[in-house]
Amino acid sequence: MDINVDNHPCFNPKMCHKVGRMHLPVAPRCNVMCNFCNRKYDCVNESRPGVTSSILSPQQALTYVEKVFDRSNNITVVGIAGPGDPFANPDETMETLRLVRAQYPEVILCLSTNGLGIAPHIAELARLKVTHVTVTITAVDPEIAAKVYAWVRWEKKVYRGLDAGALMIRKQLEAVRLIKEAGMIAKINTILMPGINDGHISEVARTVAGLGADVMNIIPMIPVEGAAFASLPEPDRASVTRSRLLA
Ligand code: SF4
Ligand code: SF4
């Protein structure tokens, strides 16, 4: 049976009350420190902080999928979105995708990432028929990105400040380009942070549209206790609407 990419509730509003998705918490570590994250919650890559997941090994994750599929026949999507970043845990992420794909050739496989570590895995993701990838991109200006990431760890080196911001943007935009070249559907999640990137949303939108991104989703930041941005105000409804219109 073929994969029906339209059966994705996060990408197709017509399906959001008809079919469901499940997430496999196989990725505990993260390779960056976003100032809106306090690490006690699932990755905001997924949508917004929720509750901490318990971690599963790839084999446990497959068993979990089997149990859920035995009970329910309306799950069409299996996603990996944290609680850290899938590609700060590439071995676990890729092994889980291989196991699930081998057993469920028709299920939609979906990933959500900060984009830093995905590039070396894109060819295999395409072979495994991963069809949907979300990349969280908060800025395309290194000075703004420098305010968002306290640090970035890449190839055993830790980057901070402008170097961290520039590295993240380079890797994230490369990721979107490669995801599109591989024929996958690319969604961009942009966290709207008052006083940080609220005047910059249309520029992010223009840049990612130029790379072929399919969807952009503006997510208002929810300040979480313990995060560096805990005291930033939550964006008001008008600024969220304005940003969505500008994007
Ligand atoms: Fe938290 Fe950012 Fe890492 Fe997600 S990518 S777990 S939001 S630090
Ligand atoms: Fe939806 Fe995929 Fe994001 Fe999960 S990872 S919330 S399935 S888009």
mmCIF file of C-alpha atoms and ligand atoms in Angstrom:
data_model
loop_
_atom_site.group_PDB
_atom_site.id
_atom_site.type_symbol
_atom_site.label_atom_id
_atom_site.label_comp_id
_atom_site.label_asym_id
_atom_site.label_seq_id
_atom_site.Cartn_x
_atom_site.Cartn_y
_atom_site.Cartn_z
ATOM 1 C CA MET A 1 0.000 0.000 0.000
ATOM 2 C CA ASP A 2 1.271 3.546 -0.766
ATOM 3 C CA ILE A 3 1.758 6.234 1.840
ATOM 4 C CA ASN A 4 -1.093 8.730 1.671
ATOM 5 C CA VAL A 5 0.669 12.006 2.572
ATOM 6 C CA ASP A 6 -2.660 13.835 2.828
ATOM 7 C CA ASN A 7 -3.575 11.751 5.886
ATOM 8 C CA HIS A 8 -1.512 14.005 8.182
ATOM 9 C CA PRO A 9 -3.545 15.907 10.767
ATOM 10 C CA CYS A 10 -0.820 18.543 11.336
ATOM 11 C CA PHE A 11 -0.592 19.421 7.641
ATOM 12 C CA ASN A 12 -4.127 18.844 6.413
ATOM 13 C CA PRO A 13 -6.851 20.621 8.415
ATOM 14 C CA LYS A 14 -9.506 18.398 6.812
ATOM 15 C CA MET A 15 -7.964 15.383 8.532
ATOM 16 C CA CYS A 16 -7.326 16.835 11.979
ATOM 17 C CA HIS A 17 -10.495 15.432 13.545
ATOM 18 C CA LYS A 18 -10.456 12.211 11.561
ATOM 19 C CA VAL A 19 -7.016 10.707 12.099
ATOM 20 C CA GLY A 20 -4.406 10.831 14.842
ATOM 21 C CA ARG A 21 -0.660 10.973 15.358
ATOM 22 C CA MET A 22 1.600 9.454 17.954
ATOM 23 C CA HIS A 23 5.070 10.489 19.122
ATOM 24 C CA LEU A 24 7.961 8.260 20.076
ATOM 25 C CA PRO A 25 10.107 9.778 22.864
ATOM 26 C CA VAL A 26 13.429 8.260 21.799
ATOM 27 C CA ALA A 27 15.497 11.490 21.696
ATOM 28 C CA PRO A 28 16.342 12.790 25.190
ATOM 29 C CA ARG A 29 19.412 14.929 24.481
ATOM 30 C CA CYS A 30 19.661 18.310 22.779
ATOM 31 C CA ASN A 31 22.510 19.939 20.864
ATOM 32 C CA VAL A 32 21.460 23.534 21.523
ATOM 33 C CA MET A 33 20.080 25.595 24.404
ATOM 34 C CA CYS A 34 17.138 27.719 23.318
ATOM 35 C CA ASN A 35 16.457 30.543 25.757
ATOM 36 C CA PHE A 36 12.730 29.765 25.696
ATOM 37 C CA CYS A 37 13.282 26.154 26.850
ATOM 38 C CA ASN A 38 13.811 24.891 30.382
ATOM 39 C CA ARG A 39 14.474 21.257 29.378
ATOM 40 C CA LYS A 40 11.886 19.983 31.831
ATOM 41 C CA TYR A 41 9.374 19.860 29.025
ATOM 42 C CA ASP A 42 9.094 18.149 25.708
ATOM 43 C CA CYS A 43 10.780 19.983 22.870
ATOM 44 C CA VAL A 44 8.925 23.004 21.605
ATOM 45 C CA ASN A 45 9.866 21.699 18.148
ATOM 46 C CA GLU A 46 6.858 19.478 18.549
ATOM 47 C CA SER A 47 4.439 22.338 19.111
ATOM 48 C CA ARG A 48 4.936 23.849 22.568
ATOM 49 C CA PRO A 49 6.222 22.699 25.919
ATOM 50 C CA GLY A 50 4.070 19.965 27.358
ATOM 51 C CA VAL A 51 5.009 17.386 29.923
ATOM 52 C CA THR A 52 8.261 15.507 30.037
ATOM 53 C CA SER A 53 8.089 12.206 28.230
ATOM 54 C CA SER A 54 9.589 9.042 29.608
ATOM 55 C CA ILE A 55 12.301 7.847 27.253
ATOM 56 C CA LEU A 56 11.970 4.704 25.146
ATOM 57 C CA SER A 57 14.673 2.717 23.353
ATOM 58 C CA PRO A 58 14.061 2.135 19.627
ATOM 59 C CA GLN A 59 12.868 -1.423 20.316
ATOM 60 C CA GLN A 60 10.566 -0.238 23.117
ATOM 61 C CA ALA A 61 9.256 2.433 20.768
ATOM 62 C CA LEU A 62 8.360 -0.222 18.189
ATOM 63 C CA THR A 63 6.545 -2.246 20.862
ATOM 64 C CA TYR A 64 4.648 0.909 21.851
ATOM 65 C CA VAL A 65 3.625 1.482 18.204
ATOM 66 C CA GLU A 66 2.429 -2.123 17.953
ATOM 67 C CA LYS A 67 0.321 -1.730 21.100
ATOM 68 C CA VAL A 68 -1.225 1.535 19.936
ATOM 69 C CA PHE A 69 -1.933 0.192 16.451
ATOM 70 C CA ASP A 70 -3.567 -2.907 17.949
ATOM 71 C CA ARG A 71 -5.945 -0.679 19.938
ATOM 72 C CA SER A 72 -6.609 2.059 17.396
ATOM 73 C CA ASN A 73 -7.103 2.098 13.662
ATOM 74 C CA ASN A 74 -7.073 5.832 13.078
ATOM 75 C CA ILE A 75 -3.397 6.634 13.761
ATOM 76 C CA THR A 76 -1.823 7.584 10.445
ATOM 77 C CA VAL A 77 1.352 9.373 11.625
ATOM 78 C CA VAL A 78 4.292 8.291 13.766
ATOM 79 C CA GLY A 79 6.447 11.272 14.746
ATOM 80 C CA ILE A 80 9.729 11.844 16.550
ATOM 81 C CA ALA A 81 9.933 15.280 18.133
ATOM 82 C CA GLY A 82 11.883 14.998 21.338
ATOM 83 C CA PRO A 83 11.897 15.508 24.230
ATOM 84 C CA GLY A 84 15.316 16.805 23.052
ATOM 85 C CA ASP A 85 16.179 16.951 19.373
ATOM 86 C CA PRO A 86 15.930 13.892 17.094
ATOM 87 C CA PHE A 87 19.348 14.618 15.579
ATOM 88 C CA ALA A 88 21.117 15.165 18.874
ATOM 89 C CA ASN A 89 20.221 11.464 19.200
ATOM 90 C CA PRO A 90 20.698 10.342 15.599
ATOM 91 C CA ASP A 91 21.391 6.659 16.295
ATOM 92 C CA GLU A 92 18.207 6.212 18.317
ATOM 93 C CA THR A 93 16.138 8.287 15.905
ATOM 94 C CA MET A 94 17.314 6.511 12.754
ATOM 95 C CA GLU A 95 17.045 3.037 14.296
ATOM 96 C CA THR A 96 13.498 3.764 15.441
ATOM 97 C CA LEU A 97 12.515 4.960 11.972
ATOM 98 C CA ARG A 98 14.042 1.839 10.391
ATOM 99 C CA LEU A 99 12.173 -0.467 12.786
ATOM 100 C CA VAL A 100 8.830 1.280 12.346
ATOM 101 C CA ARG A 101 9.161 1.538 8.571
ATOM 102 C CA ALA A 102 10.070 -2.173 8.238
ATOM 103 C CA GLN A 103 6.872 -3.148 10.009
ATOM 104 C CA TYR A 104 4.509 -0.410 8.777
ATOM 105 C CA PRO A 105 5.258 0.395 5.127
ATOM 106 C CA GLU A 106 2.212 2.631 4.768
ATOM 107 C CA VAL A 107 2.468 4.796 7.908
ATOM 108 C CA ILE A 108 3.435 8.474 7.561
ATOM 109 C CA LEU A 109 6.779 9.141 9.296
ATOM 110 C CA CYS A 110 7.255 12.682 10.573
ATOM 111 C CA LEU A 111 10.090 14.528 12.340
ATOM 112 C CA SER A 112 10.469 17.843 14.112
ATOM 113 C CA THR A 113 13.949 19.266 14.658
ATOM 114 C CA ASN A 114 15.945 22.405 15.311
ATOM 115 C CA GLY A 115 17.724 21.568 12.041
ATOM 116 C CA LEU A 116 21.297 21.532 13.333
ATOM 117 C CA GLY A 117 22.104 17.854 12.899
ATOM 118 C CA ILE A 118 19.724 16.567 10.228
ATOM 119 C CA ALA A 119 21.763 17.141 7.027
ATOM 120 C CA PRO A 120 23.901 13.946 7.089
ATOM 121 C CA HIS A 121 20.743 11.840 7.521
ATOM 122 C CA ILE A 122 18.528 13.288 4.819
ATOM 123 C CA ALA A 123 19.427 10.710 2.152
ATOM 124 C CA GLU A 124 18.477 7.844 4.467
ATOM 125 C CA LEU A 125 15.346 9.655 5.646
ATOM 126 C CA ALA A 126 14.260 9.841 2.017
ATOM 127 C CA ARG A 127 15.019 6.128 1.522
ATOM 128 C CA LEU A 128 12.892 5.357 4.600
ATOM 129 C CA LYS A 129 10.127 7.430 3.017
ATOM 130 C CA VAL A 130 9.961 10.000 5.781
ATOM 131 C CA THR A 131 7.618 12.478 4.135
ATOM 132 C CA HIS A 132 7.151 15.355 6.594
ATOM 133 C CA VAL A 133 9.862 17.343 8.412
ATOM 134 C CA THR A 134 9.376 20.401 10.604
ATOM 135 C CA VAL A 135 12.334 22.708 11.244
ATOM 136 C CA THR A 136 12.058 25.299 14.010
ATOM 137 C CA ILE A 137 13.620 28.544 12.718
ATOM 138 C CA THR A 138 13.269 31.632 14.881
ATOM 139 C CA ALA A 139 15.468 34.034 12.911
ATOM 140 C CA VAL A 140 17.517 34.413 9.752
ATOM 141 C CA ASP A 141 19.616 37.266 11.157
ATOM 142 C CA PRO A 142 22.600 36.034 13.247
ATOM 143 C CA GLU A 143 22.228 38.932 15.702
ATOM 144 C CA ILE A 144 18.659 37.896 16.485
ATOM 145 C CA ALA A 145 19.499 34.184 16.535
ATOM 146 C CA ALA A 146 22.354 34.980 18.942
ATOM 147 C CA LYS A 147 19.736 36.156 21.455
ATOM 148 C CA VAL A 148 17.705 32.966 21.063
ATOM 149 C CA TYR A 149 20.420 30.323 21.503
ATOM 150 C CA ALA A 150 22.496 30.421 24.701
ATOM 151 C CA TRP A 151 24.832 27.875 23.128
ATOM 152 C CA VAL A 152 25.063 25.470 20.218
ATOM 153 C CA ARG A 153 27.108 22.266 20.235
ATOM 154 C CA TRP A 154 28.347 21.178 16.839
ATOM 155 C CA GLU A 155 31.049 18.606 16.091
ATOM 156 C CA LYS A 156 32.328 18.553 19.691
ATOM 157 C CA LYS A 157 32.694 22.348 19.859
ATOM 158 C CA VAL A 158 30.425 24.744 21.748
ATOM 159 C CA TYR A 159 29.482 28.016 20.036
ATOM 160 C CA ARG A 160 27.985 31.077 21.719
ATOM 161 C CA GLY A 161 26.798 34.546 20.726
ATOM 162 C CA LEU A 162 27.020 35.581 17.073
ATOM 163 C CA ASP A 163 28.951 32.425 16.129
ATOM 164 C CA ALA A 164 26.122 30.299 17.526
ATOM 165 C CA GLY A 165 23.467 32.388 15.779
ATOM 166 C CA ALA A 166 25.253 32.282 12.413
ATOM 167 C CA LEU A 167 25.909 28.532 12.663
ATOM 168 C CA MET A 168 22.277 27.751 13.484
ATOM 169 C CA ILE A 169 20.969 29.808 10.593
ATOM 170 C CA ARG A 170 23.431 28.223 8.146
ATOM 171 C CA LYS A 171 22.532 24.684 9.245
ATOM 172 C CA GLN A 172 18.784 25.356 9.381
ATOM 173 C CA LEU A 173 18.599 26.893 5.913
ATOM 174 C CA GLU A 174 20.788 24.115 4.527
ATOM 175 C CA ALA A 175 18.408 21.617 6.147
ATOM 176 C CA VAL A 176 15.344 23.149 4.482
ATOM 177 C CA ARG A 177 17.082 23.175 1.090
ATOM 178 C CA LEU A 178 18.142 19.520 1.406
ATOM 179 C CA ILE A 179 14.736 18.403 2.709
ATOM 180 C CA LYS A 180 13.096 19.959 -0.346
ATOM 181 C CA GLU A 181 15.709 18.561 -2.735
ATOM 182 C CA ALA A 182 14.947 15.116 -1.295
ATOM 183 C CA GLY A 183 11.257 15.596 -2.118
ATOM 184 C CA MET A 184 9.946 15.827 1.444
ATOM 185 C CA ILE A 185 7.337 18.248 2.771
ATOM 186 C CA ALA A 186 8.943 21.005 4.884
ATOM 187 C CA LYS A 187 7.138 22.936 7.593
ATOM 188 C CA ILE A 188 8.808 25.824 9.408
ATOM 189 C CA ASN A 189 7.867 26.509 13.019
ATOM 190 C CA THR A 190 8.745 30.028 14.139
ATOM 191 C CA ILE A 191 8.439 30.856 17.828
ATOM 192 C CA LEU A 192 7.251 34.438 18.204
ATOM 193 C CA MET A 193 9.168 36.177 21.018
ATOM 194 C CA PRO A 194 8.201 39.758 21.896
ATOM 195 C CA GLY A 195 11.136 42.162 21.630
ATOM 196 C CA ILE A 196 13.339 39.476 20.091
ATOM 197 C CA ASN A 197 12.010 38.450 16.665
ATOM 198 C CA ASP A 198 8.563 40.022 16.405
ATOM 199 C CA GLY A 199 9.739 42.526 13.778
ATOM 200 C CA HIS A 200 11.549 39.847 11.811
ATOM 201 C CA ILE A 201 8.845 37.309 10.939
ATOM 202 C CA SER A 202 8.272 38.417 7.345
ATOM 203 C CA GLU A 203 11.992 38.141 6.659
ATOM 204 C CA VAL A 204 12.038 34.568 7.993
ATOM 205 C CA ALA A 205 8.969 33.808 5.830
ATOM 206 C CA ARG A 206 10.547 35.269 2.676
ATOM 207 C CA THR A 207 13.776 33.354 3.219
ATOM 208 C CA VAL A 208 12.201 29.957 3.825
ATOM 209 C CA ALA A 209 9.689 30.444 0.982
ATOM 210 C CA GLY A 210 12.682 31.047 -1.284
ATOM 211 C CA LEU A 211 13.995 27.625 -0.303
ATOM 212 C CA GLY A 212 10.683 25.973 -1.153
ATOM 213 C CA ALA A 213 9.252 25.481 2.368
ATOM 214 C CA ASP A 214 5.651 24.314 2.130
ATOM 215 C CA VAL A 215 4.102 25.644 5.356
ATOM 216 C CA MET A 216 5.043 28.184 8.026
ATOM 217 C CA ASN A 217 3.546 28.060 11.471
ATOM 218 C CA ILE A 218 3.944 31.014 13.871
ATOM 219 C CA ILE A 219 3.825 29.811 17.477
ATOM 220 C CA PRO A 220 3.534 32.368 20.304
ATOM 221 C CA MET A 221 6.167 31.734 22.961
ATOM 222 C CA ILE A 222 4.780 30.524 26.257
ATOM 223 C CA PRO A 223 7.172 31.717 28.974
ATOM 224 C CA VAL A 224 8.218 28.707 31.061
ATOM 225 C CA GLU A 225 9.663 28.860 34.544
ATOM 226 C CA GLY A 226 13.407 28.250 34.625
ATOM 227 C CA ALA A 227 13.998 29.303 31.005
ATOM 228 C CA ALA A 228 16.181 32.351 30.258
ATOM 229 C CA PHE A 229 13.169 34.004 28.593
ATOM 230 C CA ALA A 230 10.839 33.168 31.511
ATOM 231 C CA SER A 231 10.181 36.854 32.165
ATOM 232 C CA LEU A 232 9.470 37.866 28.550
ATOM 233 C CA PRO A 233 5.790 38.686 28.122
ATOM 234 C CA GLU A 234 3.635 36.259 26.174
ATOM 235 C CA PRO A 235 2.862 37.784 22.751
ATOM 236 C CA ASP A 236 -0.593 39.353 22.697
ATOM 237 C CA ARG A 237 -3.227 38.141 20.279
ATOM 238 C CA ALA A 238 -2.859 41.188 18.002
ATOM 239 C CA SER A 239 0.857 40.698 17.499
ATOM 240 C CA VAL A 240 0.391 36.992 16.791
ATOM 241 C CA THR A 241 -2.273 37.800 14.180
ATOM 242 C CA ARG A 242 -0.111 40.552 12.670
ATOM 243 C CA SER A 243 2.883 38.215 12.431
ATOM 244 C CA ARG A 244 0.789 35.470 10.860
ATOM 245 C CA LEU A 245 -0.514 37.921 8.277
ATOM 246 C CA LEU A 246 2.990 39.206 7.555
ATOM 247 C CA ALA A 247 4.377 35.694 7.133
HETATM 248 FE FE1 SF4 B 1 14.668 22.815 24.097
HETATM 249 FE FE2 SF4 B 1 15.463 24.100 21.886
HETATM 250 FE FE3 SF4 B 1 16.498 21.728 22.447
HETATM 251 FE FE4 SF4 B 1 13.998 21.883 21.726
HETATM 252 S S1 SF4 B 1 15.752 22.442 20.432
HETATM 253 S S2 SF4 B 1 14.805 20.686 23.484
HETATM 254 S S3 SF4 B 1 13.335 23.847 22.588
HETATM 255 S S4 SF4 B 1 16.734 23.577 23.673
HETATM 256 FE FE1 SF4 B 2 2.727 16.814 13.954
HETATM 257 FE FE2 SF4 B 2 4.945 15.722 12.999
HETATM 258 FE FE3 SF4 B 2 5.124 17.838 14.608
HETATM 259 FE FE4 SF4 B 2 4.368 15.504 15.567
HETATM 260 S S1 SF4 B 2 6.359 15.960 14.704
HETATM 261 S S2 SF4 B 2 3.384 17.497 16.002
HETATM 262 S S3 SF4 B 2 3.224 14.631 13.908
HETATM 263 S S4 SF4 B 2 4.186 17.808 12.560
#
